[in-house]
PDB file of C-alpha atoms in Angstrom:
ATOM      1  CA  MET A   1     -28.750  -7.482 -42.770  1.00 66.00           C
ATOM      2  CA  LYS A   2     -24.993  -7.357 -42.460  1.00 75.00           C
ATOM      3  CA  LYS A   3     -23.848  -7.356 -38.862  1.00 77.00           C
ATOM      4  CA  ASN A   4     -20.953  -5.180 -37.794  1.00 75.00           C
ATOM      5  CA  TYR A   5     -19.298  -6.181 -34.514  1.00 78.00           C
ATOM      6  CA  ASN A   6     -16.693  -4.154 -32.658  1.00 76.00           C
ATOM      7  CA  TYR A   7     -14.173  -6.969 -32.562  1.00 77.00           C
ATOM      8  CA  LYS A   8     -14.131  -6.921 -36.378  1.00 80.00           C
ATOM      9  CA  ARG A   9     -13.392  -3.195 -36.524  1.00 81.00           C
ATOM     10  CA  ARG A  10      -9.948  -1.680 -36.330  1.00 82.00           C
ATOM     11  CA  LYS A  11      -8.560  -0.483 -33.033  1.00 86.00           C
ATOM     12  CA  LEU A  12      -9.276   3.111 -32.030  1.00 88.00           C
ATOM     13  CA  TYR A  13      -6.327   5.437 -31.519  1.00 88.00           C
ATOM     14  CA  LEU A  14      -8.084   7.378 -28.735  1.00 90.00           C
ATOM     15  CA  PRO A  15     -11.006   5.313 -27.378  1.00 89.00           C
ATOM     16  CA  GLU A  16     -12.179   8.103 -25.073  1.00 89.00           C
ATOM     17  CA  TYR A  17     -13.621   9.997 -28.072  1.00 90.00           C
ATOM     18  CA  GLY A  18     -15.636   7.056 -29.316  1.00 89.00           C
ATOM     19  CA  ARG A  19     -16.009   5.484 -32.739  1.00 88.00           C
ATOM     20  CA  HIS A  20     -18.231   8.207 -34.183  1.00 90.00           C
ATOM     21  CA  ILE A  21     -15.531  10.858 -33.764  1.00 92.00           C
ATOM     22  CA  GLN A  22     -13.028   8.444 -35.283  1.00 91.00           C
ATOM     23  CA  GLU A  23     -15.284   8.008 -38.321  1.00 91.00           C
ATOM     24  CA  MET A  24     -15.518  11.799 -38.678  1.00 93.00           C
ATOM     25  CA  VAL A  25     -11.734  12.028 -38.699  1.00 93.00           C
ATOM     26  CA  ASP A  26     -11.534   9.234 -41.262  1.00 92.00           C
ATOM     27  CA  SER A  27     -13.972  11.098 -43.475  1.00 92.00           C
ATOM     28  CA  LEU A  28     -11.656  14.141 -43.457  1.00 93.00           C
ATOM     29  CA  LEU A  29      -8.998  12.096 -45.246  1.00 91.00           C
ATOM     30  CA  GLN A  30     -11.417  11.509 -48.127  1.00 92.00           C
ATOM     31  CA  ILE A  31     -11.986  15.226 -48.838  1.00 92.00           C
ATOM     32  CA  ASP A  32      -9.860  16.479 -51.734  1.00 91.00           C
ATOM     33  CA  ASP A  33     -10.687  20.170 -51.471  1.00 92.00           C
ATOM     34  CA  ARG A  34      -8.302  21.709 -48.929  1.00 91.00           C
ATOM     35  CA  ARG A  35     -10.613  24.586 -48.013  1.00 92.00           C
ATOM     36  CA  GLU A  36     -13.515  22.217 -47.377  1.00 93.00           C
ATOM     37  CA  ARG A  37     -11.212  19.897 -45.450  1.00 93.00           C
ATOM     38  CA  ASN A  38     -10.122  22.758 -43.178  1.00 93.00           C
ATOM     39  CA  ARG A  39     -13.731  23.750 -42.570  1.00 94.00           C
ATOM     40  CA  GLN A  40     -14.751  20.197 -41.711  1.00 94.00           C
ATOM     41  CA  ALA A  41     -11.695  19.825 -39.453  1.00 94.00           C
ATOM     42  CA  ARG A  42     -12.745  22.869 -37.426  1.00 93.00           C
ATOM     43  CA  ALA A  43     -16.253  21.391 -37.156  1.00 94.00           C
ATOM     44  CA  VAL A  44     -14.798  18.123 -35.832  1.00 94.00           C
ATOM     45  CA  ILE A  45     -12.724  20.091 -33.299  1.00 92.00           C
ATOM     46  CA  ALA A  46     -15.928  21.801 -32.112  1.00 90.00           C
ATOM     47  CA  VAL A  47     -17.644  18.437 -31.685  1.00 92.00           C
ATOM     48  CA  MET A  48     -14.647  17.100 -29.758  1.00 91.00           C
ATOM     49  CA  GLY A  49     -14.770  20.177 -27.514  1.00 89.00           C
ATOM     50  CA  ASN A  50     -18.435  19.555 -26.718  1.00 88.00           C
ATOM     51  CA  LEU A  51     -17.423  16.426 -24.858  1.00 86.00           C
ATOM     52  CA  ASN A  52     -15.816  18.727 -22.236  1.00 81.00           C
ATOM     53  CA  PRO A  53     -17.631  22.068 -22.551  1.00 80.00           C
ATOM     54  CA  LEU A  54     -16.032  23.565 -19.438  1.00 78.00           C
ATOM     55  CA  LEU A  55     -12.529  23.283 -20.894  1.00 77.00           C
ATOM     56  CA  ARG A  56     -13.068  23.974 -24.583  1.00 70.00           C
ATOM     57  CA  ASP A  57     -12.459  27.746 -24.265  1.00 70.00           C
ATOM     58  CA  THR A  58      -8.981  27.458 -22.782  1.00 75.00           C
ATOM     59  CA  ALA A  59      -5.969  27.754 -25.076  1.00 72.00           C
ATOM     60  CA  ASP A  60      -4.205  24.662 -23.784  1.00 84.00           C
ATOM     61  CA  PHE A  61      -7.308  22.539 -24.212  1.00 88.00           C
ATOM     62  CA  THR A  62      -7.768  23.677 -27.823  1.00 87.00           C
ATOM     63  CA  HIS A  63      -4.138  22.855 -28.529  1.00 89.00           C
ATOM     64  CA  LYS A  64      -4.693  19.401 -27.093  1.00 90.00           C
ATOM     65  CA  LEU A  65      -7.741  18.862 -29.313  1.00 91.00           C
ATOM     66  CA  TRP A  66      -5.758  19.608 -32.460  1.00 91.00           C
ATOM     67  CA  ASP A  67      -3.026  17.219 -31.335  1.00 91.00           C
ATOM     68  CA  HIS A  68      -5.637  14.539 -30.774  1.00 92.00           C
ATOM     69  CA  LEU A  69      -7.069  15.184 -34.226  1.00 93.00           C
ATOM     70  CA  PHE A  70      -3.702  14.451 -35.833  1.00 93.00           C
ATOM     71  CA  ILE A  71      -3.219  11.392 -33.633  1.00 92.00           C
ATOM     72  CA  MET A  72      -6.583   9.901 -34.655  1.00 92.00           C
ATOM     73  CA  SER A  73      -5.701  10.490 -38.311  1.00 91.00           C
ATOM     74  CA  ASP A  74      -2.436   8.578 -37.789  1.00 90.00           C
ATOM     75  CA  PHE A  75      -0.579  11.844 -38.599  1.00 91.00           C
ATOM     76  CA  GLN A  76      -1.821  11.720 -42.204  1.00 91.00           C
ATOM     77  CA  LEU A  77      -4.294  14.620 -42.085  1.00 90.00           C
ATOM     78  CA  ASP A  78      -3.122  17.719 -44.002  1.00 90.00           C
ATOM     79  CA  VAL A  79      -5.000  20.745 -42.634  1.00 92.00           C
ATOM     80  CA  ASP A  80      -4.053  24.257 -41.544  1.00 91.00           C
ATOM     81  CA  SER A  81      -3.734  24.030 -37.783  1.00 90.00           C
ATOM     82  CA  PRO A  82      -3.345  27.139 -35.595  1.00 90.00           C
ATOM     83  CA  TYR A  83      -0.721  25.239 -33.596  1.00 89.00           C
ATOM     84  CA  PRO A  84       2.489  23.444 -34.605  1.00 89.00           C
ATOM     85  CA  ARG A  85       1.752  20.078 -36.072  1.00 89.00           C
ATOM     86  CA  PRO A  86       3.028  17.249 -33.847  1.00 87.00           C
ATOM     87  CA  SER A  87       5.062  14.366 -35.167  1.00 86.00           C
ATOM     88  CA  ARG A  88       5.035  10.716 -34.285  1.00 85.00           C
ATOM     89  CA  GLN A  89       8.564  10.907 -32.916  1.00 84.00           C
ATOM     90  CA  GLU A  90       7.674  13.701 -30.488  1.00 81.00           C
ATOM     91  CA  LEU A  91       4.760  11.797 -28.986  1.00 79.00           C
ATOM     92  CA  THR A  92       6.500   8.424 -28.795  1.00 77.00           C
ATOM     93  CA  VAL A  93       9.709   9.454 -27.066  1.00 76.00           C
ATOM     94  CA  THR A  94      11.254   6.654 -25.039  1.00 80.00           C
ATOM     95  CA  PRO A  95      11.634   7.763 -21.417  1.00 81.00           C
ATOM     96  CA  ARG A  96      15.085   7.926 -19.941  1.00 84.00           C
ATOM     97  CA  ARG A  97      16.026   4.857 -17.981  1.00 85.00           C
ATOM     98  CA  MET A  98      16.182   5.567 -14.271  1.00 83.00           C
ATOM     99  CA  PRO A  99      19.242   4.250 -12.458  1.00 82.00           C
ATOM    100  CA  TYR A 100      18.355   2.008  -9.553  1.00 77.00           C
ATOM    101  CA  SER A 101      20.618   1.221  -6.668  1.00 71.00           C
ATOM    102  CA  GLN A 102      22.027  -2.290  -6.769  1.00 70.00           C
ATOM    103  CA  ASP A 103      23.452  -2.254  -3.241  1.00 70.00           C
ATOM    104  CA  ARG A 104      22.828  -5.463  -1.381  1.00 75.00           C
ATOM    105  CA  ILE A 105      21.486  -5.175   2.165  1.00 76.00           C
ATOM    106  CA  ALA A 106      23.110  -7.686   4.486  1.00 75.00           C
ATOM    107  CA  LEU A 107      20.468  -7.501   7.242  1.00 81.00           C
ATOM    108  CA  LYS A 108      17.228  -6.557   5.519  1.00 79.00           C
ATOM    109  CA  HIS A 109      15.046  -6.501   8.624  1.00 83.00           C
ATOM    110  CA  TYR A 110      17.004  -3.511   9.942  1.00 83.00           C
ATOM    111  CA  GLY A 111      16.764  -1.574   6.712  1.00 79.00           C
ATOM    112  CA  LYS A 112      19.278   0.189   4.510  1.00 81.00           C
ATOM    113  CA  TYR A 113      19.615   3.392   6.513  1.00 83.00           C
ATOM    114  CA  VAL A 114      20.578   1.652   9.758  1.00 85.00           C
ATOM    115  CA  GLY A 115      23.649   0.140   8.137  1.00 82.00           C
ATOM    116  CA  ARG A 116      24.479   3.475   6.518  1.00 83.00           C
ATOM    117  CA  MET A 117      24.283   5.311   9.850  1.00 84.00           C
ATOM    118  CA  ILE A 118      26.444   2.711  11.580  1.00 83.00           C
ATOM    119  CA  ARG A 119      29.101   2.973   8.871  1.00 82.00           C
ATOM    120  CA  THR A 120      29.029   6.758   9.217  1.00 81.00           C
ATOM    121  CA  LEU A 121      29.675   6.483  12.963  1.00 82.00           C
ATOM    122  CA  ALA A 122      32.936   4.661  12.269  1.00 77.00           C
ATOM    123  CA  GLY A 123      34.518   8.008  11.396  1.00 75.00           C
ATOM    124  CA  GLU A 124      33.137   9.916  14.402  1.00 77.00           C
ATOM    125  CA  ARG A 125      35.809  11.162  16.820  1.00 77.00           C
ATOM    126  CA  ARG A 126      33.627  12.038  19.800  1.00 82.00           C
ATOM    127  CA  PRO A 127      32.968   8.945  21.920  1.00 79.00           C
ATOM    128  CA  GLU A 128      29.925  10.423  23.711  1.00 82.00           C
ATOM    129  CA  THR A 129      28.206  11.029  20.359  1.00 82.00           C
ATOM    130  CA  VAL A 130      28.989   7.481  19.260  1.00 82.00           C
ATOM    131  CA  ALA A 131      27.671   5.988  22.514  1.00 83.00           C
ATOM    132  CA  ARG A 132      24.430   8.000  22.400  1.00 84.00           C
ATOM    133  CA  THR A 133      23.772   7.227  18.742  1.00 84.00           C
ATOM    134  CA  VAL A 134      24.584   3.537  19.131  1.00 84.00           C
ATOM    135  CA  GLY A 135      22.153   3.343  22.067  1.00 83.00           C
ATOM    136  CA  ASN A 136      19.333   4.845  20.008  1.00 84.00           C
ATOM    137  CA  LEU A 137      20.131   2.575  17.082  1.00 85.00           C
ATOM    138  CA  ALA A 138      20.161  -0.462  19.368  1.00 85.00           C
ATOM    139  CA  ARG A 139      16.638   0.371  20.584  1.00 85.00           C
ATOM    140  CA  TYR A 140      15.456   0.796  17.019  1.00 86.00           C
ATOM    141  CA  MET A 141      17.134  -2.442  15.917  1.00 85.00           C
ATOM    142  CA  ARG A 142      15.443  -4.337  18.711  1.00 84.00           C
ATOM    143  CA  THR A 143      12.080  -2.978  17.631  1.00 84.00           C
ATOM    144  CA  LYS A 144      12.595  -3.879  13.960  1.00 83.00           C
ATOM    145  CA  SER A 145      13.903  -7.319  14.870  1.00 82.00           C
ATOM    146  CA  TYR A 146      10.793  -7.960  16.965  1.00 83.00           C
ATOM    147  CA  GLU A 147       8.535  -6.844  14.094  1.00 83.00           C
ATOM    148  CA  TYR A 148      10.359  -9.142  11.665  1.00 81.00           C
ATOM    149  CA  ASN A 149      10.958 -12.233  13.815  1.00 80.00           C
ATOM    150  CA  GLN A 150       8.097 -11.876  16.349  1.00 80.00           C
ATOM    151  CA  GLU A 151      10.482 -12.528  19.230  1.00 78.00           C
ATOM    152  CA  HIS A 152      12.617 -10.430  21.548  1.00 76.00           C
ATOM    153  CA  PRO A 153      16.279 -10.471  20.444  1.00 78.00           C
ATOM    154  CA  ASN A 154      19.123 -10.849  22.904  1.00 78.00           C
ATOM    155  CA  ASN A 155      21.611  -8.059  23.468  1.00 79.00           C
ATOM    156  CA  GLU A 156      24.384 -10.302  22.185  1.00 81.00           C
ATOM    157  CA  VAL A 157      22.635 -10.486  18.800  1.00 84.00           C
ATOM    158  CA  ILE A 158      22.280  -6.696  18.582  1.00 83.00           C
ATOM    159  CA  ILE A 159      25.933  -6.143  19.528  1.00 82.00           C
ATOM    160  CA  LYS A 160      27.072  -8.743  17.017  1.00 84.00           C
ATOM    161  CA  ASP A 161      25.038  -7.137  14.224  1.00 84.00           C
ATOM    162  CA  ILE A 162      26.371  -3.654  15.023  1.00 83.00           C
ATOM    163  CA  LYS A 163      29.938  -4.915  14.890  1.00 82.00           C
ATOM    164  CA  ARG A 164      29.220  -6.696  11.624  1.00 83.00           C
ATOM    165  CA  MET A 165      27.689  -3.663   9.916  1.00 83.00           C
ATOM    166  CA  SER A 166      30.423  -1.315  11.171  1.00 81.00           C
ATOM    167  CA  GLY A 167      33.241  -3.652  10.185  1.00 80.00           C
ATOM    168  CA  GLY A 168      34.703  -3.429  13.676  1.00 75.00           C
ATOM    169  CA  GLY A 169      35.172   0.344  13.422  1.00 76.00           C
ATOM    170  CA  ILE A 170      33.001   1.252  16.433  1.00 77.00           C
ATOM    171  CA  VAL A 171      33.958   0.754  20.050  1.00 74.00           C
ATOM    172  CA  ILE A 172      30.803  -0.527  21.738  1.00 75.00           C
ATOM    173  CA  ASP A 173      30.127  -0.255  25.462  1.00 72.00           C
ATOM    174  CA  GLU A 174      28.464  -3.619  25.941  1.00 71.00           C
ATOM    175  CA  VAL A 175      27.608  -2.928  29.570  1.00 72.00           C
ATOM    176  CA  ALA A 176      25.706   0.228  28.640  1.00 70.00           C
ATOM    177  CA  LEU A 177      23.828  -1.589  25.873  1.00 71.00           C
ATOM    178  CA  ASN A 178      22.863  -4.391  28.241  1.00 72.00           C
ATOM    179  CA  ASN A 179      21.415  -1.834  30.659  1.00 69.00           C
ATOM    180  CA  LEU A 180      19.277  -0.123  28.029  1.00 65.00           C
ATOM    181  CA  ARG A 181      15.608  -0.071  28.821  1.00 58.00           C
ATOM    182  CA  SER A 182      13.498  -1.844  26.177  1.00 52.00           C
ATOM    183  CA  ASP A 183      10.416   0.284  25.619  1.00 49.00           C
ATOM    184  CA  TYR A 184       8.882  -1.998  23.043  1.00 46.00           C
ATOM    185  CA  LYS A 185       8.521  -5.080  25.243  1.00 48.00           C
ATOM    186  CA  GLN A 186       5.038  -6.049  26.327  1.00 45.00           C
ATOM    187  CA  HIS A 187       4.894  -8.177  29.451  1.00 44.00           C
ATOM    188  CA  LEU A 188       2.053 -10.570  28.776  1.00 45.00           C
ATOM    189  CA  PRO A 189       0.507 -12.545  31.639  1.00 47.00           C
ATOM    190  CA  ALA A 190       1.223 -16.237  31.791  1.00 49.00           C
ATOM    191  CA  ARG A 191      -1.445 -18.390  30.209  1.00 53.00           C
ATOM    192  CA  PRO A 192      -3.262 -20.750  32.573  1.00 51.00           C
ATOM    193  CA  GLN A 193      -3.002 -24.451  31.984  1.00 53.00           C
ATOM    194  CA  LYS A 194      -5.781 -26.478  30.440  1.00 53.00           C
ATOM    195  CA  ASN A 195      -7.468 -27.569  33.692  1.00 54.00           C
ATOM    196  CA  GLN A 196      -6.403 -24.582  35.770  1.00 53.00           C
ATOM    197  CA  GLN A 197      -8.718 -21.636  36.351  1.00 51.00           C
ATOM    198  CA  ARG A 198      -7.742 -18.068  37.054  1.00 58.00           C
ATOM    199  CA  PRO A 199      -8.521 -16.555  40.480  1.00 57.00           C
ATOM    200  CA  GLN A 200     -11.052 -14.163  38.908  1.00 57.00           C
ATOM    201  CA  GLN A 201     -12.951 -17.056  37.330  1.00 60.00           C
ATOM    202  CA  ARG A 202     -13.004 -19.027  40.577  1.00 60.00           C
ATOM    203  CA  ALA A 203     -14.318 -15.996  42.498  1.00 59.00           C
ATOM    204  CA  LEU A 204     -16.981 -15.413  39.844  1.00 59.00           C
ATOM    205  CA  GLN A 205     -18.193 -18.987  40.021  1.00 60.00           C
ATOM    206  CA  LYS A 206     -18.256 -18.771  43.818  1.00 58.00           C
ATOM    207  CA  ASN A 207     -20.467 -15.672  43.684  1.00 59.00           C
ATOM    208  CA  ARG A 208     -22.832 -17.347  41.268  1.00 60.00           C
ATOM    209  CA  ASN A 209     -23.337 -20.267  43.687  1.00 54.00           C
ATOM    210  CA  PRO A 210     -23.248 -18.720  47.188  1.00 53.00           C
ATOM    211  CA  HIS A 211     -25.130 -21.645  48.823  1.00 54.00           C
ATOM    212  CA  PRO A 212     -23.533 -24.917  47.851  1.00 53.00           C
ATOM    213  CA  ASN A 213     -25.153 -28.216  48.579  1.00 54.00           C
ATOM    214  CA  PRO A 214     -24.626 -28.930  52.292  1.00 53.00           C
ATOM    215  CA  HIS A 215     -25.170 -32.637  51.669  1.00 55.00           C
ATOM    216  CA  PRO A 216     -23.018 -33.706  48.728  1.00 52.00           C
ATOM    217  CA  GLY A 217     -24.625 -37.103  48.424  1.00 53.00           C
ATOM    218  CA  GLN A 218     -28.209 -35.842  48.284  1.00 54.00           C
ATOM    219  CA  HIS A 219     -30.110 -34.094  45.552  1.00 52.00           C
ATOM    220  CA  VAL A 220     -31.445 -30.615  46.345  1.00 51.00           C
ATOM    221  CA  ASN A 221     -34.636 -29.380  44.732  1.00 54.00           C
ATOM    222  CA  ARG A 222     -34.218 -25.751  43.642  1.00 53.00           C
ATOM    223  CA  TYR A 223     -37.913 -25.040  44.248  1.00 51.00           C
ATOM    224  CA  GLN A 224     -37.793 -26.296  47.839  1.00 51.00           C
ATOM    225  CA  LYS A 225     -37.413 -23.451  50.369  1.00 50.00           C
ATOM    226  CA  ASN A 226     -36.771 -25.306  53.630  1.00 53.00           C
ATOM    227  CA  GLY A 227     -34.020 -27.572  52.405  1.00 49.00           C
ATOM    228  CA  PRO A 228     -34.236 -31.292  51.648  1.00 51.00           C
ATOM    229  CA  ARG A 229     -36.848 -33.411  53.320  1.00 53.00           C
ATOM    230  CA  HIS A 230     -35.859 -36.566  55.116  1.00 50.00           C
ATOM    231  CA  ASN A 231     -38.150 -39.528  55.466  1.00 50.00           C
ATOM    232  CA  SER A 232     -39.002 -40.102  59.126  1.00 47.00           C
ATOM    233  CA  GLN A 233     -40.100 -43.392  60.567  1.00 50.00           C
ATOM    234  CA  LYS A 234     -43.604 -43.417  61.862  1.00 43.00           C
TER     235      LYS A 234
END
């Protein structure tokens, strides 16, 4: 028996229809009678529509089936289609290349829009608007710098970065920026040293052992109710 493996067969144009539908389409190319070929083509379209019976009655779906029929025949099938026959050039149109921005971001951890907003403020004439916006941007820059570097930045670093991104076009009130309240900071408690216990732990251990050994040098039996016994001389 001759074995026929899939890796020896040619590649399917539309694998979702399966190899049996592809063989039906290939058999249409072998029919010389045009009337019989049209009849068999409509039968193949009906079989293809049975794969999705809920959509086979819609006009758009039927149009798609005829397009798929021509695609699986490698655009060589000559039948009377109720829709315009597609061409290889129409279905293999190269998409238009999308232009991407090539602007280089100097300080990437702040983002592109922070630098754009700071450069826009250079042309602002109202000083109160500039001061309020710079204060909000400074808070945001501190937050992003903490997320990127995992450490709290100094105000000098924020002021230096604002001047750098604005090109010296913004008058910054350094005193006001130094007095800004940092909402993102989390005051973590100091970690105890290796051999140092916290007050809560010491109190907990004290409650667990309310009656310490009154005689440090002697062993106390936990099952003895009246305390340790002392040997008396007779």
